[in-house]
Coordinates of C-alpha atoms in Angstrom, one line a residue:
Chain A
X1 CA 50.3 107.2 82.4
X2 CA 53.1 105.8 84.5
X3 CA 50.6 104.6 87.4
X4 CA 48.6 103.0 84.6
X5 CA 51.4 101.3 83.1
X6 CA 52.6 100.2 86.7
X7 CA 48.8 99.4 87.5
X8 CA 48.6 96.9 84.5
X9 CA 52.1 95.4 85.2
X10 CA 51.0 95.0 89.0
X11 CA 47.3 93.2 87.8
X12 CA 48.9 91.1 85.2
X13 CA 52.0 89.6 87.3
X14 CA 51.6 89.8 91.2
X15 CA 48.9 90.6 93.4
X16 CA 51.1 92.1 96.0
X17 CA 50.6 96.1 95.9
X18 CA 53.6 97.6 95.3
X19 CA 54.7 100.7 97.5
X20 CA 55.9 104.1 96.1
X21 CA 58.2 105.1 99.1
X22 CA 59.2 108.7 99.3
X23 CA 62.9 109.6 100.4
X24 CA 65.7 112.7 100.4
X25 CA 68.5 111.4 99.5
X26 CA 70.3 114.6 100.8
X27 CA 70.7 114.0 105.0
X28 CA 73.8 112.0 105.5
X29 CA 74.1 109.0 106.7
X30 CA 70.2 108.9 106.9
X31 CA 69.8 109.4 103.5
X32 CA 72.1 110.3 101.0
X33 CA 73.0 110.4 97.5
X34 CA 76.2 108.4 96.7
X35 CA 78.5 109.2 94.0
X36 CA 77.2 106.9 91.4
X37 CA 73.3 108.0 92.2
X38 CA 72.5 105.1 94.2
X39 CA 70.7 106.1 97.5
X40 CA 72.2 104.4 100.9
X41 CA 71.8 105.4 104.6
X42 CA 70.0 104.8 107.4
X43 CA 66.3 105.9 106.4
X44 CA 67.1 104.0 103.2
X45 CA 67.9 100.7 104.4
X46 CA 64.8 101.1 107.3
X47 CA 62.6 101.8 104.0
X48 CA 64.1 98.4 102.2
X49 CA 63.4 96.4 105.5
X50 CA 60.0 97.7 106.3
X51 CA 58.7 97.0 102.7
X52 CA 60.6 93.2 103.1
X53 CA 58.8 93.3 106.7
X54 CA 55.3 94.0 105.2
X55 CA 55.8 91.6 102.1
X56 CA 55.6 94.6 99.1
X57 CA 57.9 95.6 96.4
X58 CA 58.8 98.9 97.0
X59 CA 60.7 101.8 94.8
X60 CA 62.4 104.4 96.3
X61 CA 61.4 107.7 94.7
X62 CA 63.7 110.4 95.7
X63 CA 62.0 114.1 96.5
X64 CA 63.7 117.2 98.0
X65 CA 62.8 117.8 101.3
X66 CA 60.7 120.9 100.0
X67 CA 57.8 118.7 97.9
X68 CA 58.3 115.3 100.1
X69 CA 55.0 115.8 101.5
X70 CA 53.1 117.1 98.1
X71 CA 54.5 114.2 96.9
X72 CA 52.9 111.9 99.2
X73 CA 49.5 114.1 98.9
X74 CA 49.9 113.8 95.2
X75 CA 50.0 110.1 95.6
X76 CA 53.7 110.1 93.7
X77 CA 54.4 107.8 97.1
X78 CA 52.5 106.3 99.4
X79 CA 54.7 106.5 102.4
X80 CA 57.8 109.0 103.3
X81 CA 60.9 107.4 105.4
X82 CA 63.0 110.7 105.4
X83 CA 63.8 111.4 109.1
X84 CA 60.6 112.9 109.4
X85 CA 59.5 114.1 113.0
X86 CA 55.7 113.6 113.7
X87 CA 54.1 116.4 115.1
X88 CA 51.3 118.1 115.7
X89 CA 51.6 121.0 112.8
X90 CA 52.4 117.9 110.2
X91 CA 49.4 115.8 111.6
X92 CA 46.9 118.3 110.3
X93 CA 48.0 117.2 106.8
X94 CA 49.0 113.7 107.0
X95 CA 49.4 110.6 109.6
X96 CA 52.7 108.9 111.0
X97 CA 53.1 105.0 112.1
X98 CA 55.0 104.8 115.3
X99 CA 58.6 106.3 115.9
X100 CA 61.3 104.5 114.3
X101 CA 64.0 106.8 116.0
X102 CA 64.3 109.5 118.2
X103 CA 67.3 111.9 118.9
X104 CA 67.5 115.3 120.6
X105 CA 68.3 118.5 118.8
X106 CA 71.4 121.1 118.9
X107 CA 73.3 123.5 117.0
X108 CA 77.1 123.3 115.7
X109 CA 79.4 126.0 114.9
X110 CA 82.7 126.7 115.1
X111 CA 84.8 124.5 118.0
X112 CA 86.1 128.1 118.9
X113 CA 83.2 130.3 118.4
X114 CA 82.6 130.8 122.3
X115 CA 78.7 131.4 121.5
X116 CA 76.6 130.3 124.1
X117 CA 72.9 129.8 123.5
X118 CA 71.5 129.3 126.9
X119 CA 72.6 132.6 127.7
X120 CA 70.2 135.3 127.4
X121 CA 70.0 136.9 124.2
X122 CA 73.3 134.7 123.4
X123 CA 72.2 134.1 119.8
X124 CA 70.9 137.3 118.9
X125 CA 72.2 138.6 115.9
X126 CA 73.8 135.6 115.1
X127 CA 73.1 133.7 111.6
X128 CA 71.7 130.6 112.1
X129 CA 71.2 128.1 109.1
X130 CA 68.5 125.2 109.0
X131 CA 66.4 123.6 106.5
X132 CA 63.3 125.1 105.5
X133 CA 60.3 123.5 106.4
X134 CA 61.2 121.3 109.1
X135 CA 61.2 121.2 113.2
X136 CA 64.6 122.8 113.7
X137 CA 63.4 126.0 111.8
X138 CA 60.1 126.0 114.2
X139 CA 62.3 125.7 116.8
X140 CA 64.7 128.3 116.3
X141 CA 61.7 130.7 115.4
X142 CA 60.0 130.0 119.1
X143 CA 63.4 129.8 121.2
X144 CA 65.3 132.9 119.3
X145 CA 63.7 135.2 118.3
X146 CA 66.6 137.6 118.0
X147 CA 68.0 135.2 115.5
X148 CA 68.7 135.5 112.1
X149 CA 67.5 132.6 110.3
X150 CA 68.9 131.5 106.8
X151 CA 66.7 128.8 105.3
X152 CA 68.0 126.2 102.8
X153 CA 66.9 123.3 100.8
X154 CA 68.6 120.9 102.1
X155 CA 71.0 120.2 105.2
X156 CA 73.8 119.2 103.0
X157 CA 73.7 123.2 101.5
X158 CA 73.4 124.6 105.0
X159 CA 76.3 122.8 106.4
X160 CA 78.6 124.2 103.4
X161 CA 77.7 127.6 104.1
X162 CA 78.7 127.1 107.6
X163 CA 82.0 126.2 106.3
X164 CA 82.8 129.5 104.3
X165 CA 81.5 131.0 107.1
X166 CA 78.6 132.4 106.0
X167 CA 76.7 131.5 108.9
X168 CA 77.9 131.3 112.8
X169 CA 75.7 127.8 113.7
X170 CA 73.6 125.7 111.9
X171 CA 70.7 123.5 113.9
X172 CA 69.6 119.7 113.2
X173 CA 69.2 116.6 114.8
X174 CA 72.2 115.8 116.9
X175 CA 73.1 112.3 115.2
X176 CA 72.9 113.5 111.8
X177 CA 75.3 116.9 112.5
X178 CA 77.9 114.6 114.1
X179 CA 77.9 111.5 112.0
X180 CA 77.2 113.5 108.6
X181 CA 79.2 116.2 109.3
X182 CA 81.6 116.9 112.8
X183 CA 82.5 113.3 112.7
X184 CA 84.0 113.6 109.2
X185 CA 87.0 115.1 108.3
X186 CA 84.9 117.9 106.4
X187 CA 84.0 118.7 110.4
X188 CA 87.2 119.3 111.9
X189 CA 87.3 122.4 113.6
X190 CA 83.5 122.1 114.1
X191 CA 81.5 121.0 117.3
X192 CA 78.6 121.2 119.2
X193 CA 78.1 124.5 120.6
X194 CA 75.9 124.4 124.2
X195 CA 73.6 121.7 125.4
X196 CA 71.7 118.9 123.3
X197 CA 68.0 120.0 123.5
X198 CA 64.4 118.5 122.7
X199 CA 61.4 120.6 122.9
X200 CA 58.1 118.0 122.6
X201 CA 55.7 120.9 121.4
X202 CA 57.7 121.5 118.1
X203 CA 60.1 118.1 117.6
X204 CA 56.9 116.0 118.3
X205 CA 57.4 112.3 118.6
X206 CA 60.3 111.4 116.5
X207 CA 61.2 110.3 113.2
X208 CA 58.2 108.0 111.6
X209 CA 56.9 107.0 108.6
X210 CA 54.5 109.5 107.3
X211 CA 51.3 108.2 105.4
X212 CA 48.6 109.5 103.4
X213 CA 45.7 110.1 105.9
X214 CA 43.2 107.5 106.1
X215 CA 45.7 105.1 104.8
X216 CA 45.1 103.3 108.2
X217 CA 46.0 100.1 107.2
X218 CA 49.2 100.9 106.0
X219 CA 49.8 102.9 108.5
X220 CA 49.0 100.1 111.2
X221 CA 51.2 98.0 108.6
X222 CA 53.8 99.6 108.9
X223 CA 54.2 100.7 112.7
X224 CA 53.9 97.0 113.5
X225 CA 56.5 96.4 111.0
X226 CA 58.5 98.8 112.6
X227 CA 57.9 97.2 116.0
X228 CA 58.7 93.9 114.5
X229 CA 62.3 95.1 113.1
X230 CA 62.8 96.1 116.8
X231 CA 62.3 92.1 118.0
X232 CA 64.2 90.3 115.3
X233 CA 67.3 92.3 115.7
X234 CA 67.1 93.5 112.2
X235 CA 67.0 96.9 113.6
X236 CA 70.5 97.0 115.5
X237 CA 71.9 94.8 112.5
X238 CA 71.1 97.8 110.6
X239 CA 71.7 101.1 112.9
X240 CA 75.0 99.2 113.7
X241 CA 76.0 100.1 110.0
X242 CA 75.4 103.6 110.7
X243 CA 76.2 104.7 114.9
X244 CA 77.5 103.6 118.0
X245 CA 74.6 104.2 120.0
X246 CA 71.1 102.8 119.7
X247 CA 69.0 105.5 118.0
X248 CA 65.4 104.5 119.0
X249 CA 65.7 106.5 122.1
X250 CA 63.3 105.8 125.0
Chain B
X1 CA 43.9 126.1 96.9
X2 CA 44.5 128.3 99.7
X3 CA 43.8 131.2 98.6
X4 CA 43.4 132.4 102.1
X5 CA 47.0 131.6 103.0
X6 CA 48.7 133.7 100.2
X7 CA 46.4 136.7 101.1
X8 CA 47.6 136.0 104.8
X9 CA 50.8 136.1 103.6
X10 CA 50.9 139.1 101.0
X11 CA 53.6 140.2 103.3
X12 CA 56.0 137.7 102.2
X13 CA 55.1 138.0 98.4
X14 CA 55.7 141.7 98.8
X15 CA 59.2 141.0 100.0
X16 CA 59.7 138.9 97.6
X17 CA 58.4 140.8 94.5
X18 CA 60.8 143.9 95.7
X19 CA 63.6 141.7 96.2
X20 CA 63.0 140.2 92.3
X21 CA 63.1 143.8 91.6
X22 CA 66.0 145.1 92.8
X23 CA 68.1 142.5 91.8
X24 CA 67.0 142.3 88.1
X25 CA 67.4 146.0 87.6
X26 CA 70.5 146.3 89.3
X27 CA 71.6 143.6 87.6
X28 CA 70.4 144.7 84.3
X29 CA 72.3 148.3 85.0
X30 CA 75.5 147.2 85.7
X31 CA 75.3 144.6 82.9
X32 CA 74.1 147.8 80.4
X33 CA 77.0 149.4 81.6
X34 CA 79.3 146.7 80.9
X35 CA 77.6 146.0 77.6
X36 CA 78.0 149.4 76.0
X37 CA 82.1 149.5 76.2
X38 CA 82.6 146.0 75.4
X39 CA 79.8 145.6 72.3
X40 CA 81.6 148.7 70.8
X41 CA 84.6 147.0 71.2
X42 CA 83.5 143.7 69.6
X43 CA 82.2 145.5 66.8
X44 CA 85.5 147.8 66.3
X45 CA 87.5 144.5 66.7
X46 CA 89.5 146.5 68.5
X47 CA 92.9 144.8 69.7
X48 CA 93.3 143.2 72.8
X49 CA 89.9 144.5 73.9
X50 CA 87.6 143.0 71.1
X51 CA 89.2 139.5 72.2
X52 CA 89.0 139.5 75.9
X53 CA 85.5 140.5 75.8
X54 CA 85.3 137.2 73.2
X55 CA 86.2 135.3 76.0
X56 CA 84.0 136.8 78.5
X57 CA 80.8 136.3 76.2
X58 CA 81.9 132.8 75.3
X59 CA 82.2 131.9 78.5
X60 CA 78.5 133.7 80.4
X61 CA 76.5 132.4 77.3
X62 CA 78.2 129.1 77.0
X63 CA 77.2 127.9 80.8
X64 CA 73.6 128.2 82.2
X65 CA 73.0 130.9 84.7
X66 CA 72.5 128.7 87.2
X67 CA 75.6 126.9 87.1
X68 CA 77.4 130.6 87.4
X69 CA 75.8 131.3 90.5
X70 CA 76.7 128.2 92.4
X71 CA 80.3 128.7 91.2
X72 CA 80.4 132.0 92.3
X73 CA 78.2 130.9 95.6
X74 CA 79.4 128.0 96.8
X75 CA 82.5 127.9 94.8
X76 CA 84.6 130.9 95.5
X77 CA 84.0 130.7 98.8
X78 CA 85.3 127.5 99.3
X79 CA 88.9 129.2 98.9
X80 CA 90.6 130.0 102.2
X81 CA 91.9 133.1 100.0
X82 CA 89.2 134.4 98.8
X83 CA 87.3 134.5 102.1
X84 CA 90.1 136.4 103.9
X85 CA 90.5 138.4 100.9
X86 CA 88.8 142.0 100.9
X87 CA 86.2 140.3 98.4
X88 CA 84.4 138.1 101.1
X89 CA 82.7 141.0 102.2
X90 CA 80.3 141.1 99.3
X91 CA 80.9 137.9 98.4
X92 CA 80.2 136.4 101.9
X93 CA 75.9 138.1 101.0
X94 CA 74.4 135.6 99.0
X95 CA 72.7 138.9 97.8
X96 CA 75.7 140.0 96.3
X97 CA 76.6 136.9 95.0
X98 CA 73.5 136.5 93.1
X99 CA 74.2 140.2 91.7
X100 CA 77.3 139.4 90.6
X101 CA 76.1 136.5 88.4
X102 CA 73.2 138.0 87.3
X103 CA 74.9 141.6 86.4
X104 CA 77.7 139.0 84.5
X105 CA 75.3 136.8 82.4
X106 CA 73.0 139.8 81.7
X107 CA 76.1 141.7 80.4
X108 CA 77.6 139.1 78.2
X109 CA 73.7 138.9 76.4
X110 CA 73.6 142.3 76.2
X111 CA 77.1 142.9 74.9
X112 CA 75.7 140.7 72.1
X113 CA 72.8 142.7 71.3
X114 CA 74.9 146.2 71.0
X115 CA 77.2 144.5 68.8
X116 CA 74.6 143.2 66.5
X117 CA 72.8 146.4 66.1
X118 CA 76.2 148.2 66.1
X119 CA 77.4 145.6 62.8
X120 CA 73.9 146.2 61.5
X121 CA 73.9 150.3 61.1
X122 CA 72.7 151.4 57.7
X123 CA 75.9 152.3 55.8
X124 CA 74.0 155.7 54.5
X125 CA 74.0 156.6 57.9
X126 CA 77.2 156.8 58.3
X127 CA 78.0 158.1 54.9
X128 CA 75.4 161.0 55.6
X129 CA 77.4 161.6 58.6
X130 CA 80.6 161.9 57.1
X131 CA 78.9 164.1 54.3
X132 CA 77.8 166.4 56.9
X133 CA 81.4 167.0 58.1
X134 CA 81.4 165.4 61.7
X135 CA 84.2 164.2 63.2
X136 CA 85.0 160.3 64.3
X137 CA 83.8 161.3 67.5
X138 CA 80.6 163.0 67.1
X139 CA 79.7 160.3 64.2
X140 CA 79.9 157.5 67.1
X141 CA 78.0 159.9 69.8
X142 CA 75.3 161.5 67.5
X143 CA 74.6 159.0 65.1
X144 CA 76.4 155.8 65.1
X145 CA 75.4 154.6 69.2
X146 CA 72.0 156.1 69.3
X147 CA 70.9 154.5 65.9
X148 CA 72.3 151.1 67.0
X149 CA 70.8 151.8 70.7
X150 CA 67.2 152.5 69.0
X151 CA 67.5 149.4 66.8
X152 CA 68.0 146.8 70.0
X153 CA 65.6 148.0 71.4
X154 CA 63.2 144.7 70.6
X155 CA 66.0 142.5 71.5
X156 CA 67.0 144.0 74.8
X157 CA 63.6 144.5 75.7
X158 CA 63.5 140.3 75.6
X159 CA 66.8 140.5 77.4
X160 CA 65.2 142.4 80.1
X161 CA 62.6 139.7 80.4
X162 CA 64.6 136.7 80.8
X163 CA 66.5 138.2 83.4
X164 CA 63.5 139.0 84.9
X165 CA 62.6 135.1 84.8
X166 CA 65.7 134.1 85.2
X167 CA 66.6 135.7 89.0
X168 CA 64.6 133.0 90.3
X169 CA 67.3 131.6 90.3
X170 CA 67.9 133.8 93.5
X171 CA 66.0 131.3 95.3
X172 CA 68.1 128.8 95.0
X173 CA 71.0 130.2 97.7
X174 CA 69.0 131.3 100.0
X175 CA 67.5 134.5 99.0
X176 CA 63.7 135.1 99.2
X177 CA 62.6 136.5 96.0
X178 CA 59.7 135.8 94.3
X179 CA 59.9 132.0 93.9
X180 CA 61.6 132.3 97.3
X181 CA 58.4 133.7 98.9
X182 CA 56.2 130.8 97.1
X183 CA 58.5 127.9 98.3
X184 CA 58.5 129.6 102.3
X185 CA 54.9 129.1 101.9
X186 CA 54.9 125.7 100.1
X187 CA 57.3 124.6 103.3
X188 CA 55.3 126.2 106.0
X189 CA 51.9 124.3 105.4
X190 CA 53.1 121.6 103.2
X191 CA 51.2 122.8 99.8
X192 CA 52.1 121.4 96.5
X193 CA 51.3 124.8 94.7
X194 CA 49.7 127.5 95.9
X195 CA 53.3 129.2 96.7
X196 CA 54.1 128.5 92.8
X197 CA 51.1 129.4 91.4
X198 CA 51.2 133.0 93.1
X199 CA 54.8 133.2 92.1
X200 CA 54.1 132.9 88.6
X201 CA 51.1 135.0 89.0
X202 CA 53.4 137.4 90.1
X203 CA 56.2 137.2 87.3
X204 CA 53.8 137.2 84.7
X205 CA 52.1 140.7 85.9
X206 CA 55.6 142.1 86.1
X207 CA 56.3 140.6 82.4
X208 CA 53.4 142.1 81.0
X209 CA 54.2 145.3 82.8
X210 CA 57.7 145.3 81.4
X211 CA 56.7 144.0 77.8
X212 CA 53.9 147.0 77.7
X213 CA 56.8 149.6 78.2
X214 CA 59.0 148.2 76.0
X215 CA 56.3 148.0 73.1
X216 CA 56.0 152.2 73.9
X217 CA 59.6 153.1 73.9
X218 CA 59.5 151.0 70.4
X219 CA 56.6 152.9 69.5
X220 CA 58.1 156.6 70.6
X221 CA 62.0 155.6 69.1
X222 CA 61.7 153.2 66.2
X223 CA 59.1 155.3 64.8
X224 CA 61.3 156.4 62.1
X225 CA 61.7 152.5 61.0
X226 CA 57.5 152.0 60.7
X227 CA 56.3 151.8 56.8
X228 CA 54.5 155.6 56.6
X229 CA 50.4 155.0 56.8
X230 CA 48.8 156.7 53.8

């Protein structure tokens, strides 16, 4: 009823499509949920820019992590922009544009924990949270097997259980665990624990914009868009906001 | 649907379905057992007693169950005390946090539904007791507790059910029940129902299950209550 309502609206004042864009709002400072329910970060402002880039109207829906890409098969969006690696197991279902970032991988735990993963064994036992569904809990299930693996709904949950100690480490994408969490004073006490790590077989090709397949167009659209953000410095102006380093990687 | 993908992973529905299990009947024991004490209470208006157990129903039915377990999951342990404390040892499982709440919320319903059928005893009863010569005692034990236990039967029987539906609420810190199983799935091949749909296959076989026994302990202990066929 909605779409219909949204369909008539569209037909009867602009023939510009507008896009349905699906993001977290739970992944600080990609995405995240500020106090008054307004959604700012990162993947937020990207999603803002690429819609201006492509000429659309977009809204923002936000969907937990759990049903993002239901949503997008259920047509609720048309395109996700939630820090969402391409890879391999997730092409089987749906198609990505072009990376619009790229960062390795590691685990944080206590400063003074002394575990060591690249040690044989070094994490067996050991509680590990990360966030169901995604590449972090692939790539703990390949790399340690001897781990015990606590899977939540979303990052922000994991990193509070590491905080009561629940858990001894939690895994994510290194940007997001220090600017969303060991960067802020909610972190202190808290670091990386062994070497930053990026296995291509499970983290794929970095963070793009997943789209229905088939939606080639769009897709194209968008990657070019992406590439286009890139050139006009609109890119930086915006990661600048966010980190000190440039995020698109190599 | 994938069908094919749940049957592949019956393992995880098993899991799950035990998991659901455990925790609701554990939960709905310990809640029994705080029930019993404290609905007498209510019903004596005892001192002291009779109020503190006001404030303990008040407070489990007046906030959703959900709400209780994230108070008593993420909450509590946000205390530097309370995770040193000797507590942190069961409270540091989310397994044991999520019996906690659910043994709680169960107990303050069913402390409700002894009351009731305590308040609601036939006065003859009690009169024929007293007739008969028993003492205070054996007037609670023999007749007063097992009448009222016969009589909220029907309503405990629904208590039993929603705490069946509502440990899926287990899910929600961590815990793979049920509903914890379906999402696992939903997350591993990105489906939008097939993990729900089983679940709720699942819960509703274990409701009916449940509902069918409760309908034949009705049917053995309320006899007495039926209208007598001609």
């Amino acid at each position: 009823m909605r779409n219909l309502i949204a369909a008539a609206f569209c037909l009867a004042t602009t023939p510009a499509f507008a896009l349905n864009v699906c993001v977290e709002g739970a992944y600080p400072p990609f995405s995240e949920t500020s106090a008054d329910g307004s959604l700012v970060g990162f993947d937020i402002d990207m999603a803002n820019a690429l819609c201006e880039q492509v000429g659309e109207t977009c809204t923002l829906v936000k969907v937990d992590w759990d049903g993002i890409i239901p949503a997008l098969l259920e047509k609720k969006c048309d395109a996700i922009v939630a820090s969402m690696s391409s890879t391999e197991e997730r092409k089987q279902v749906i198609d990505f544009t072009a990376k619009y970032y790229q960062v390795p991988n590691e685990f944080v735990g206590r400063a003074d924990s002394g575990i060591d993963p690249a040690a044989p064994g070094g994490l067996d036992g050991k509680v590990v949270g990360a966030q169901r569904g995604t590449i972090h809990q692939a790539y703990v299930e390949k790399h340690y097997p001897g781990v015990q693996l606590t899977l939540y709904g979303s990052q922000d949950e994991a990193i509070l259980d590491l905080t009561s100690g629940r858990i001894d480490l939690i895994v994510g994408d290194a940007i997001q665990l220090e600017e969303g969490f060991v960067n802020t004073p909610a972190g202190e006490g808290y670091a990386r624990v062994g070497e930053q790590f990026f296995d291509p077989e499970i983290h794929g090709e970095g963070a793009a914009v997943g789209v229905r397949k088939g939606d080639t167009e769009l897709r194209d659209k968008l990657s070019a868009a992406i590439l286009a953000l890139r050139e006009s410095g609109k890119y930086d102006e915006i990661q600048k906001k966010y980190f000190k380093i440039d995020i698109y990687g190599s | 649907m994938r069908v094919d993908l749940v049957l592949e992973n019956w393992r995880l529905f098993a899991a799950g379905t035990w998991m659901t299990l455990q925790l609701t009947f554990l939960a709905l024991l310990i809640g029994f057992v705080i029930a019993l004490p404290s609905g007498i209470a209510r019903s004596r208006k005892t001192p002291f007693w009779s109020q503190l157990v006001n404030a303990y129903v008040y407070l489990f039915r007046g906030t959703p169950l959900l709400v209780q377990t994230f108070l008593i999951y993420y909450g509590l342990s946000q205390f530097e005390w309370v995770r040193d404390s000797w507590a942190w040892t069961f409270l540091r499982s989310p397994w044991w946090c999520a019996l906690i709440a659910f043994a709680l919320n169960s107990g303050s319903y069913a402390t409700e539904i002894i009351r009731g059928a305590i308040e609601t005893t036939p006065r003859g009863e009690i009169e024929a007791a007293n007739a008969l010569g028993l003492s205070k005692r054996q007037v609670d034990f023999l007749v007063l507790i097992p009448s009222a236990m016969r009589r909220a039967l029907p309503q405990y029987g629904n208590e039993v059910v929603f705490m069946l539906h509502g440990s899926a609420i287990a899910s929600v810190i961590t815990l793979q029940d049920i509903l914890g199983a379906g999402r696992t799935l939903n997350a591993r091949y990105y489906l939008a129902y097939e993990g729900f749909l089983t679940a709720a296959a699942l819960y509703m076989v274990l409701t009916f299950v449940l509902v069918f026994l409760f309908r034949q302990l009705e049917g053995h202990y309320l006899k007495h209550l039926r209208p007598r066929s001609a």
